[in-house]
Coordinates of C-alpha atoms in Angstrom, one line a residue:
X171 CA -8.2 -18.3 23.3
X172 CA -4.9 -16.5 23.7
X173 CA -5.1 -12.9 22.4
X174 CA -2.5 -10.3 21.7
X175 CA -3.5 -6.6 21.4
X176 CA -0.9 -4.3 19.8
X177 CA -0.8 -0.7 21.2
X178 CA -0.5 1.2 24.5
X179 CA -3.1 4.0 24.5
X180 CA -6.7 4.5 25.8
X181 CA -8.1 2.8 22.7
X182 CA -6.1 -0.4 23.4
X183 CA -7.1 -0.3 27.1
X184 CA -10.8 -0.2 26.0
X185 CA -10.2 -3.0 23.5
X186 CA -8.5 -5.1 26.1
X187 CA -11.2 -4.3 28.6
X188 CA -13.9 -5.5 26.2
X189 CA -12.0 -8.6 25.3
X190 CA -11.3 -9.5 28.9
X191 CA -15.1 -9.6 29.6
X192 CA -15.5 -12.5 27.1
X193 CA -15.6 -16.1 28.4
X194 CA -13.6 -17.1 25.4
X195 CA -10.5 -15.1 26.5
X196 CA -7.9 -17.1 28.3
X197 CA -4.5 -15.3 28.2
X198 CA -4.5 -11.7 27.2
X199 CA -1.4 -9.7 26.3
X200 CA -1.0 -6.0 25.4
X201 CA 2.2 -4.7 23.7
X202 CA 3.4 -2.4 25.1
X203 CA 0.4 -1.7 27.2
X204 CA 0.1 0.9 30.0
X205 CA -0.7 1.3 33.7
X206 CA -4.3 0.4 33.1
X207 CA -3.9 -2.7 30.9
X208 CA -1.5 -4.1 33.5
X209 CA -4.5 -4.8 35.8
X210 CA -6.4 -6.9 33.2
X211 CA -3.7 -8.3 31.0
X212 CA 0.0 -9.0 30.8
X213 CA 1.9 -6.0 29.4
X214 CA 4.7 -6.7 26.9
X215 CA 6.8 -3.5 26.9
X216 CA 9.8 -4.9 25.0
X217 CA 7.9 -6.0 21.9
X218 CA 8.2 -3.7 18.9
X219 CA 4.6 -3.6 17.6
X220 CA 5.7 -2.3 14.2
X221 CA 8.1 -5.2 13.6
X222 CA 6.1 -8.0 12.0
X223 CA 8.7 -10.7 12.4
X224 CA 9.1 -9.9 16.2
X225 CA 5.3 -9.9 16.6
X226 CA 5.1 -13.2 14.8
X227 CA 7.8 -14.8 16.9
X228 CA 6.0 -13.7 20.1
X229 CA 2.7 -15.0 18.7
X230 CA 4.1 -18.4 17.9
X231 CA 6.0 -18.7 21.3
X232 CA 2.8 -17.9 23.3
X233 CA 0.3 -19.8 21.1
X234 CA -1.6 -16.7 20.2
X235 CA -4.9 -17.4 18.5
X236 CA -5.9 -13.8 17.6
X237 CA -3.9 -10.6 17.2
X238 CA -5.8 -7.3 17.4
X239 CA -3.9 -4.3 15.9
X240 CA -4.8 -1.0 17.6
X241 CA -2.7 1.9 16.1
X242 CA -2.2 2.8 12.4
X243 CA 1.6 2.5 12.3
X244 CA 1.8 -1.3 12.6
X245 CA -0.9 -1.6 9.9
X246 CA 0.9 0.6 7.5
X247 CA 4.2 -1.3 8.3
X248 CA 2.5 -4.5 7.1
X249 CA 2.4 -6.4 10.4
X250 CA -1.0 -7.9 9.5
X251 CA 0.6 -9.2 6.2
X252 CA 3.3 -11.1 8.1
X253 CA 0.9 -12.7 10.6
X254 CA -1.7 -13.7 8.0
X255 CA 1.0 -15.3 5.8
X256 CA 1.9 -17.4 8.8
X257 CA -1.7 -18.5 9.3
X258 CA -2.4 -16.5 12.5
X259 CA -5.8 -14.8 12.7
X260 CA -5.4 -11.0 12.8
X261 CA -7.9 -8.2 13.1
X262 CA -6.6 -5.3 11.0
X263 CA -6.1 -4.7 7.3
X264 CA -3.0 -5.5 5.3
X265 CA -0.5 -2.8 4.2
X266 CA -2.5 -2.1 1.0
X267 CA -5.8 -1.6 2.9
X268 CA -4.0 0.5 5.5
X269 CA -3.1 3.0 2.9
X270 CA -6.6 4.4 3.2
X271 CA -5.1 6.0 6.3
X272 CA -1.4 5.9 5.5
X273 CA -1.8 8.1 2.4
X274 CA -4.4 10.8 2.1
X275 CA -3.7 10.9 -1.7
X276 CA -4.5 7.1 -1.9
X277 CA -7.6 7.6 0.1
X278 CA -8.9 10.5 -2.0
X279 CA -8.3 8.6 -5.2
X280 CA -10.2 5.7 -3.7
X281 CA -13.1 8.0 -2.9
X282 CA -13.1 9.5 -6.4
X283 CA -13.0 6.0 -8.0
X284 CA -16.0 4.8 -6.0
X285 CA -18.2 7.9 -6.1
X286 CA -17.8 8.6 -2.4
X287 CA -18.8 12.2 -1.5
X288 CA -15.8 14.2 -0.3
X289 CA -14.1 17.6 -0.6
X290 CA -12.4 18.9 -3.8
X291 CA -8.7 18.4 -3.5
X292 CA -5.3 18.5 -5.1
X293 CA -2.3 16.3 -4.3
X294 CA 1.2 17.8 -4.7
X295 CA 4.9 16.7 -4.5
X296 CA 6.2 20.2 -5.2
X297 CA 5.7 23.4 -3.2
X298 CA 4.8 25.9 -6.0
X299 CA 1.9 24.0 -7.5
X300 CA 0.5 23.4 -4.0
X301 CA 0.7 27.1 -3.3
X302 CA -1.0 27.9 -6.6
X303 CA -3.9 25.6 -5.7
X304 CA -4.3 27.2 -2.3
X305 CA -4.7 30.6 -4.0
X306 CA -7.1 29.1 -6.5
X307 CA -9.4 27.6 -3.7
X308 CA -9.1 30.6 -1.4
X309 CA -9.6 30.6 2.3
X310 CA -10.7 28.8 4.4
X311 CA -8.7 25.9 3.1
X312 CA -7.3 22.6 4.6
X313 CA -3.7 21.6 4.2
X314 CA -2.7 18.0 5.0
X315 CA 0.5 16.1 5.2
X316 CA -0.1 13.0 3.0
X317 CA 1.3 10.4 5.4
X318 CA 1.0 9.5 9.1
X319 CA 1.7 12.5 11.4
X320 CA 0.2 11.3 14.7
X321 CA -2.9 13.4 14.1
X322 CA -0.9 16.6 13.9
X323 CA -0.5 16.9 10.1
X324 CA -3.7 18.7 9.3
X325 CA -4.2 22.5 9.3
X326 CA -7.5 24.3 8.8
X327 CA -6.3 27.6 7.6
X328 CA -8.6 30.6 7.9
X329 CA -6.4 32.8 5.6
X330 CA -4.5 32.1 2.4
X331 CA -1.3 33.2 4.2
X332 CA -1.8 30.6 6.9
X333 CA -2.4 28.0 4.3
X334 CA 0.7 28.9 2.4
X335 CA 2.7 28.7 5.7
X336 CA 1.3 25.3 6.3
X337 CA 2.3 24.1 2.8
X338 CA 5.8 25.4 3.3
X339 CA 6.2 23.7 6.7
X340 CA 5.2 20.4 5.2
X341 CA 7.8 20.7 2.4
X342 CA 10.4 22.0 4.7
X343 CA 10.2 18.8 6.8
X344 CA 7.9 19.6 9.7
X345 CA 6.4 16.2 9.4
X346 CA 9.3 14.3 7.9
X347 CA 8.6 11.9 5.1
X348 CA 4.8 12.2 5.8
X349 CA 4.9 15.8 4.5
X350 CA 6.8 15.1 1.3
X351 CA 3.4 15.0 -0.5
X352 CA 0.8 17.5 0.5
X353 CA -3.0 17.4 0.0
X354 CA -4.9 20.7 -0.3
X355 CA -8.7 20.5 0.1
X356 CA -11.6 22.8 0.1
X357 CA -12.9 23.5 3.6
X358 CA -16.3 21.8 4.2
X359 CA -18.7 23.3 6.7
X360 CA -21.0 21.6 9.3
X361 CA -20.7 19.4 12.4
X362 CA -18.2 16.5 12.3
X363 CA -19.2 13.0 13.1
X364 CA -17.6 9.6 12.8
X365 CA -19.0 6.1 12.3
X366 CA -16.8 3.0 12.5
X367 CA -17.6 -0.3 10.9
X368 CA -16.3 -3.9 11.2
X369 CA -15.4 -4.8 7.7
X370 CA -14.7 -8.3 6.3
X371 CA -15.5 -9.9 3.0
X372 CA -16.6 -6.6 1.4
X373 CA -19.3 -6.2 4.0
X374 CA -19.6 -3.4 6.6
X375 CA -21.2 -3.8 10.0
X376 CA -21.6 -0.2 11.2
X377 CA -21.1 0.7 14.9
X378 CA -22.7 3.5 16.8
X379 CA -22.1 7.1 15.9
X380 CA -19.6 9.2 17.9
X381 CA -18.4 12.8 17.9
X382 CA -14.9 13.8 19.0
X383 CA -13.7 17.2 20.3
X384 CA -10.2 17.8 18.7
X385 CA -9.4 21.3 19.9
X386 CA -7.5 21.6 23.2
X387 CA -9.6 24.1 25.0
X388 CA -13.2 24.9 25.7
X389 CA -15.3 26.5 23.0
X390 CA -13.3 24.6 20.3
X391 CA -10.3 26.9 20.8
X392 CA -6.6 26.1 20.7
X393 CA -4.5 23.6 18.7
X394 CA -5.8 20.3 17.4
X395 CA -5.1 17.3 19.6
X396 CA -5.6 13.6 19.3
X397 CA -9.0 14.1 20.9
X398 CA -10.1 15.7 24.2
X399 CA -13.4 14.1 24.6
X400 CA -16.2 12.2 22.8
X401 CA -19.7 10.9 23.2
X402 CA -22.0 8.3 21.6
X403 CA -24.5 8.3 20.1
X404 CA -24.7 11.7 18.3
X405 CA -28.1 13.3 18.9
X406 CA -27.7 15.9 16.1
X407 CA -27.4 13.3 13.3
X408 CA -30.7 13.1 11.4
X409 CA -32.1 9.7 10.3
X410 CA -31.6 10.5 6.6
X411 CA -28.0 11.5 7.3
X412 CA -27.3 8.3 9.2
X413 CA -28.7 6.3 6.3
X414 CA -26.4 8.1 3.9
X415 CA -23.4 7.4 6.2
X416 CA -24.3 3.7 6.4
X417 CA -24.6 3.6 2.6
X418 CA -21.1 5.2 2.2
X419 CA -19.5 2.8 4.6
X420 CA -21.1 -0.2 2.8
X421 CA -20.0 1.2 -0.6
X422 CA -16.5 1.6 0.7
X423 CA -16.4 -1.9 2.1
X424 CA -17.6 -3.3 -1.2
X425 CA -14.8 -1.4 -3.0
X426 CA -12.1 -2.8 -0.7
X427 CA -13.1 -6.3 -1.8
X428 CA -13.2 -5.3 -5.4
X429 CA -10.0 -3.2 -5.7
X430 CA -7.6 -4.5 -3.1
X431 CA -5.4 -7.6 -3.6
X432 CA -6.5 -9.1 -0.3
X433 CA -9.6 -9.0 1.8
X434 CA -9.9 -6.0 4.1
X435 CA -10.4 -7.4 7.6
X436 CA -10.6 -4.8 10.3
X437 CA -12.2 -1.5 11.2
X438 CA -12.9 1.1 8.6
X439 CA -13.3 4.5 10.3
X440 CA -15.4 7.1 8.4
X441 CA -14.9 10.7 9.5
X442 CA -17.8 12.7 8.1
X443 CA -18.8 16.3 7.8
X444 CA -22.5 16.9 7.9
X445 CA -22.6 19.6 5.2
X446 CA -25.7 21.4 3.9
X447 CA -25.4 19.1 0.8
X448 CA -25.4 16.0 3.0
X449 CA -22.7 13.9 4.7
X450 CA -19.3 14.0 3.0
X451 CA -16.2 12.0 4.0
X452 CA -13.3 14.0 5.5
X453 CA -11.1 10.9 6.0
X454 CA -11.0 7.2 6.2
X455 CA -8.9 5.6 9.0
X456 CA -8.0 1.9 9.0
X457 CA -8.4 1.2 12.7
X458 CA -10.5 1.8 15.8
X459 CA -10.7 5.6 16.5
X460 CA -9.1 7.1 19.6
X461 CA -11.0 8.2 21.7
X462 CA -14.2 7.1 19.8
X463 CA -13.5 3.4 20.8
X464 CA -13.7 4.4 24.5
X465 CA -17.4 5.3 24.1
X466 CA -18.5 2.8 21.4
X467 CA -17.2 -0.4 23.0
X468 CA -18.9 0.2 26.5
X469 CA -22.2 0.4 24.6
X470 CA -21.6 -2.9 22.7
X471 CA -23.6 -5.7 24.2
X472 CA -22.2 -8.5 21.9
X473 CA -19.0 -10.5 22.6
X474 CA -16.1 -8.6 21.0
X475 CA -14.0 -11.8 20.7
X476 CA -16.7 -13.4 18.5
X477 CA -16.9 -10.2 16.4
X478 CA -13.2 -9.8 15.8
X479 CA -12.5 -13.4 15.2
X480 CA -15.4 -13.6 12.6
X481 CA -13.9 -10.6 10.8
X482 CA -10.4 -11.9 11.0
X483 CA -11.4 -15.3 9.6
X484 CA -13.5 -13.8 6.8
X485 CA -16.9 -14.7 8.2
X486 CA -18.8 -11.4 8.0
X487 CA -22.2 -13.0 8.1
X488 CA -21.4 -14.3 11.7
X489 CA -20.9 -10.7 13.0
X490 CA -23.9 -9.8 15.3
X491 CA -24.0 -6.3 16.8
X492 CA -26.2 -5.3 19.7
X493 CA -26.1 -1.9 21.3
X494 CA -27.1 -0.5 24.7
X495 CA -29.6 2.4 24.6
X496 CA -27.5 4.2 27.2
X497 CA -25.4 7.3 26.4
X498 CA -21.6 7.3 26.8
X499 CA -19.5 10.4 27.4
X500 CA -15.7 10.4 27.7
X501 CA -13.6 13.3 29.1
X502 CA -9.9 13.2 28.4
X503 CA -7.6 14.2 31.3
X504 CA -4.3 15.5 29.8
X505 CA -0.9 16.7 31.0
X506 CA -0.3 20.4 31.4
X507 CA 1.0 21.7 28.1
X508 CA -0.5 19.1 25.8
X509 CA -0.5 18.9 22.8
X510 CA 2.8 20.8 23.2
X511 CA 5.6 19.9 25.6
X512 CA 4.6 18.3 28.9
X513 CA 6.3 16.6 31.9
X514 CA 5.9 13.0 32.9
X515 CA 6.0 11.2 36.2
X516 CA 3.2 13.0 38.0
X517 CA 1.5 10.8 40.6
X518 CA -2.1 10.1 39.9
X519 CA -4.7 9.7 42.7
X520 CA -8.4 9.0 42.8
X521 CA -8.9 6.6 39.9
X522 CA -10.3 3.8 42.1
X523 CA -12.7 6.3 43.7
X524 CA -13.9 7.5 40.3
X525 CA -14.6 4.0 39.2
X526 CA -16.7 3.3 42.3
X527 CA -19.3 5.6 40.7
X528 CA -22.1 3.6 39.0
X529 CA -21.4 3.4 35.2
X530 CA -17.9 4.9 35.3
X531 CA -14.9 3.3 33.7
X532 CA -11.5 4.9 33.5
X533 CA -9.4 3.9 30.5
X534 CA -5.6 4.7 30.8
X535 CA -4.0 6.4 27.8
X536 CA -0.6 7.7 29.0
X537 CA 0.1 6.1 32.4
X538 CA 2.8 3.9 33.9
X539 CA 4.0 2.5 37.3
X540 CA 7.0 4.1 38.9
X541 CA 9.6 2.3 41.1
X542 CA 7.3 2.7 44.1
X543 CA 4.4 1.1 42.2
X544 CA 2.6 4.4 42.1
X545 CA 0.4 5.2 39.1
X546 CA 2.1 8.1 37.2
X547 CA 1.6 10.2 34.1
X548 CA 3.5 8.9 31.0
X549 CA 1.9 10.8 28.1
X550 CA 0.0 13.8 26.8
X551 CA -3.4 12.3 27.1
X552 CA -3.3 10.5 30.5
X553 CA -6.8 9.1 31.2
X554 CA -10.1 8.7 29.5
X555 CA -12.9 9.1 32.0
X556 CA -16.0 7.3 30.6
X557 CA -19.5 7.4 32.0
X558 CA -22.7 5.7 30.9
X559 CA -26.1 7.2 31.6
X560 CA -29.8 6.8 30.7
X561 CA -29.7 10.3 29.3
X562 CA -27.1 12.5 27.6
X563 CA -27.1 15.0 30.6
X564 CA -26.8 12.2 33.1
X565 CA -23.8 10.7 31.3
X566 CA -22.1 14.1 31.0
X567 CA -22.7 15.0 34.7
X568 CA -21.4 11.6 35.9
X569 CA -18.3 11.9 33.7
X570 CA -17.4 15.3 35.2
X571 CA -18.2 14.1 38.7
X572 CA -15.6 11.3 38.2
X573 CA -13.1 13.8 36.7
X574 CA -13.3 15.8 40.0
X575 CA -12.3 12.7 42.0
X576 CA -9.0 12.2 40.0
X577 CA -6.0 14.4 40.6
X578 CA -2.5 14.8 39.4
X579 CA -0.2 17.9 39.1
X580 CA -1.1 19.9 35.9
X581 CA -4.4 18.1 35.2
X582 CA -5.9 19.7 32.1
X583 CA -9.3 19.0 30.5
X584 CA -12.2 20.5 28.7
X585 CA -15.3 21.3 30.7
X586 CA -17.7 21.4 27.7
X587 CA -17.6 17.9 26.2
X588 CA -21.0 17.4 24.7
X589 CA -22.4 20.8 25.6
X590 CA -22.7 22.0 22.1
X591 CA -24.6 18.9 20.9
X592 CA -26.9 19.1 23.9
X593 CA -28.0 22.5 22.6
X594 CA -29.0 21.0 19.3
X595 CA -28.1 21.3 15.6
X596 CA -28.6 25.1 15.7
X597 CA -25.4 25.4 17.8
X598 CA -23.4 24.8 14.5
X599 CA -25.3 27.5 12.5

């Protein structure tokens, strides 16, 4: 098969890596790709992944059998719609289904309509009613830009004043059109956890649990980021909580088949809070998580091509998932200054040495090749260092051993990925 992956981050490198292992994969393309995908696939830097017609033209010219859409923006832009209409198998929901991520208001209403446990909320298109609702809920409170904001449009405000400022920033254009509608939510308490599911034909095939670390610095301090590290499975999730999470994902998948015009065929990402009242949904995303994918796919023992094609073709009963019992830990190496301003073009050394360690894989997120063919930094999150181990501690130690072998100017990373979970559920109390 000829396969095209849309996207250029660590998630897409992990997807391409898993696809490349399949005997069914012939030609593999990644658009735009990065310095890591270039070693296992052909990068297509000139293809606009959000332009459905351009993607279709490329797919027809290169006899693409399956398109896998990584990021949310092409999904919301309707790229999957264009491809499906032309008869090309595509893994990723259409534009309507992608609104589960593209609009927090749409997603919240979907949850309400289908009795999915979530936080109380209000959705507002004007500033004053939003401010009034903030005061009604009181602090702490969560303020969200309704649309896509590259993971930056959510503020967990500890005071009413901070929440009011966040509301004003949204309506004053801090997030562009994404902030023209604002969602204000009650602040749930407890550990966060995510579970992804392959969805097709109204059925959900749940993947392994994962837990991201969104804050920039050790001890969950600093600004939110796209994710500084993650592990799978999540040891603090109790069996009864996992059962509820699976039920929620199955209920959501059934609802997509019932409520949406077209079959939802792609990943449904459930972001949960493990509250004292039980798991509640913080958000749904319409694609593979980043960096969750980087620890989930290395534990997948089934053929990813078979899975994605079955979902894309509406054959959910043909999806067969098998998981390794090993633990996976990912540490993100970022550019100095991330998630704020950062410099690019710093030469990266030691990746090959890190990957010589047993069970270590380095997925590239923000890398490129310079004129001298040197690997250089090209983004905020630069590398995802992933280690597999027979125990949680072994995987953590191996990941950090690999991190020590990789160097570039301004290398920044958290030293406590997984530490809190290793201490047990009481660490959140």
